[in-house]
C-alpha atoms as a printed R data frame, in Angstrom:
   type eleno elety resid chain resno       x       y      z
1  ATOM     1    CA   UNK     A     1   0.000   0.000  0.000
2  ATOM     2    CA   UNK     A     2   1.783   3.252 -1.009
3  ATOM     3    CA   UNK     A     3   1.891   6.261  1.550
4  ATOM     4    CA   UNK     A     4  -1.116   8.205 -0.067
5  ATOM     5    CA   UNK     A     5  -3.614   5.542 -0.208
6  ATOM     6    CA   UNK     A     6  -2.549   4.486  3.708
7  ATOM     7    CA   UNK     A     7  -3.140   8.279  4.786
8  ATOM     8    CA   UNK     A     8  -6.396   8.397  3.001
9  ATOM     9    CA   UNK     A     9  -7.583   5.267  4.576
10 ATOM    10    CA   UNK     A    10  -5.890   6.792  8.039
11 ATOM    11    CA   UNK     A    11  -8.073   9.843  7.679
12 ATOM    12    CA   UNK     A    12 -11.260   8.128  6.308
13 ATOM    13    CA   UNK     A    13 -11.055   5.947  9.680
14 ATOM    14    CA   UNK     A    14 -10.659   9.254 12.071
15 ATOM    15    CA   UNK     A    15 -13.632  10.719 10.350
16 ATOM    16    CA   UNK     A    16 -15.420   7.793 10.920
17 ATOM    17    CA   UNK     A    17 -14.315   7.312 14.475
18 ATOM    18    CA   UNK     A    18 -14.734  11.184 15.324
19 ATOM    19    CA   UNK     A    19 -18.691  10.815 13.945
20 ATOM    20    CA   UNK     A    20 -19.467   7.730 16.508
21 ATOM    21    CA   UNK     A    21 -21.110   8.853 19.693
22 ATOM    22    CA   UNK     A    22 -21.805   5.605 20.819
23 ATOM    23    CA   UNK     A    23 -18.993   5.429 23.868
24 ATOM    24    CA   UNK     A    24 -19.300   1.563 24.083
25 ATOM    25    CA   UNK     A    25 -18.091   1.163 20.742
26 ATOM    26    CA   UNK     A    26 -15.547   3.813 20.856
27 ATOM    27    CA   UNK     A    27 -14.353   1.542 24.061
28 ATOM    28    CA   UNK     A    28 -14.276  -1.598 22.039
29 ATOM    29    CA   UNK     A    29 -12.168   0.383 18.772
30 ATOM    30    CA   UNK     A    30  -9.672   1.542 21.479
31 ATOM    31    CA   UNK     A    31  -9.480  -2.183 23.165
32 ATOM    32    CA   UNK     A    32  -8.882  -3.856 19.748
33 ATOM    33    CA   UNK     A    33  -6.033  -0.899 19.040
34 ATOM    34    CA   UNK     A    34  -4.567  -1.224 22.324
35 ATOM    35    CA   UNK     A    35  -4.252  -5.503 21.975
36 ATOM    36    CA   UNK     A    36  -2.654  -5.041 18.560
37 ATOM    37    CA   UNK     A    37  -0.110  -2.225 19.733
38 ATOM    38    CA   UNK     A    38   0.878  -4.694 22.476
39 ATOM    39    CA   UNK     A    39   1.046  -7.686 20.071
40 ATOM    40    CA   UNK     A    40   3.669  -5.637 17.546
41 ATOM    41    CA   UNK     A    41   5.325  -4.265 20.626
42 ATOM    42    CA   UNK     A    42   5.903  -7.562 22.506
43 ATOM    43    CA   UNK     A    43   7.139  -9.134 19.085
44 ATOM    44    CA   UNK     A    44   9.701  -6.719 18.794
45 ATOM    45    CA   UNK     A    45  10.838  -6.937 22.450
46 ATOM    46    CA   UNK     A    46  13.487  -9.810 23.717
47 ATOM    47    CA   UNK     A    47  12.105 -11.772 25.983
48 ATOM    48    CA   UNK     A    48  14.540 -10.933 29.859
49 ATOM    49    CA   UNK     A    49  14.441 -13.814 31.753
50 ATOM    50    CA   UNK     A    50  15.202 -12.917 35.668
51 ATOM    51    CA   UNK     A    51  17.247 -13.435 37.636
52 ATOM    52    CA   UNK     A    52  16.069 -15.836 41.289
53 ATOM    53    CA   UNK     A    53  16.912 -13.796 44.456
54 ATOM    54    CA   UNK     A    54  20.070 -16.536 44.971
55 ATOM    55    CA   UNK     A    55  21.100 -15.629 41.733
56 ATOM    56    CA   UNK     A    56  21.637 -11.689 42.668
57 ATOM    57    CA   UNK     A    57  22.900 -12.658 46.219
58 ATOM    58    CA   UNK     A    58  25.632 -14.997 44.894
59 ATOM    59    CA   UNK     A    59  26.377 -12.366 41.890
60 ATOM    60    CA   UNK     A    60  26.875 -10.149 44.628
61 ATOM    61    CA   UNK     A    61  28.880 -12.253 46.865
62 ATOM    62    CA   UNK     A    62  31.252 -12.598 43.687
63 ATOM    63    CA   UNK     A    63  31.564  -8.884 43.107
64 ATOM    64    CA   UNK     A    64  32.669  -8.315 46.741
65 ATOM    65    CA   UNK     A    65  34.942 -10.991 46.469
66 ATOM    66    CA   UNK     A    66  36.513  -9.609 43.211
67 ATOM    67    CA   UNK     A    67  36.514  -5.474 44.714
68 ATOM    68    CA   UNK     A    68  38.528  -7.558 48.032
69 ATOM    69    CA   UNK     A    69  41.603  -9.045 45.507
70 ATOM    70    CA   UNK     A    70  41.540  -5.752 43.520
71 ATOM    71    CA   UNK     A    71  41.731  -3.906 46.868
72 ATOM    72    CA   UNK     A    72  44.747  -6.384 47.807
73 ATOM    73    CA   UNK     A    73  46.078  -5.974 44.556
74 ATOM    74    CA   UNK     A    74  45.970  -9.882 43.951
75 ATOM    75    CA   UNK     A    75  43.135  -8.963 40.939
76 ATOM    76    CA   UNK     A    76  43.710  -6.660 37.939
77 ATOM    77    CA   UNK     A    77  41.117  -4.049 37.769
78 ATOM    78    CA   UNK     A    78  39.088  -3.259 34.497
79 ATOM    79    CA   UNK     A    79  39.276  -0.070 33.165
80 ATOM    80    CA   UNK     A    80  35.844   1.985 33.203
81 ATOM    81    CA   UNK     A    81  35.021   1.285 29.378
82 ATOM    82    CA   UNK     A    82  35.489  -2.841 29.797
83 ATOM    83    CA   UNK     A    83  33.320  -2.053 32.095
84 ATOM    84    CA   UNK     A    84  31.062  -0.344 30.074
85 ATOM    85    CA   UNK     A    85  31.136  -2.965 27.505
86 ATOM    86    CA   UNK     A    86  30.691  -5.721 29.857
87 ATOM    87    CA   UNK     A    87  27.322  -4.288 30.971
């Protein structure tokens, strides 16, 4: 569908929609807008799986186990864009 026929349909649809006065059906048009919106958005997203409350606490535990040997100088530091990078 080129750009000109999509805006004409795009404005033949508002004119139609701003002419209804029946507020149930305006309800339903926004509903059935709103459940596609999240369908194209959710397809688009990655799905983040989470992490368990152990697996922070022992992600933790390493970190403060790693900033010990840095402060003891027994671990290299990484410099702030590895860092960057790494995140």
């Amino acid at each position: 569908m080129n750009t000109i026929s999509l805006q004409s349909e795009q404005n033949e649809l508002i004119r139609r929609i701003l002419d209804v006065k029946d507020l149930s059906l305006l309800k339903k048009v926004e509903d059935l807008l709103n459940a596609e919106e999240a369908k194209t958005s959710n397809a688009n997203e990655p799905l983040t799986p989470y992490m368990s409350r152990q697996e922070i606490e022992a992600h933790i535990e390493q970190a403060c186990k790693e900033a010990k040997l840095i402060q003891e100088g027994k671990l290299q530091p990484i410099n702030a864009e590895d860092l960057l990078h790494e995140l």
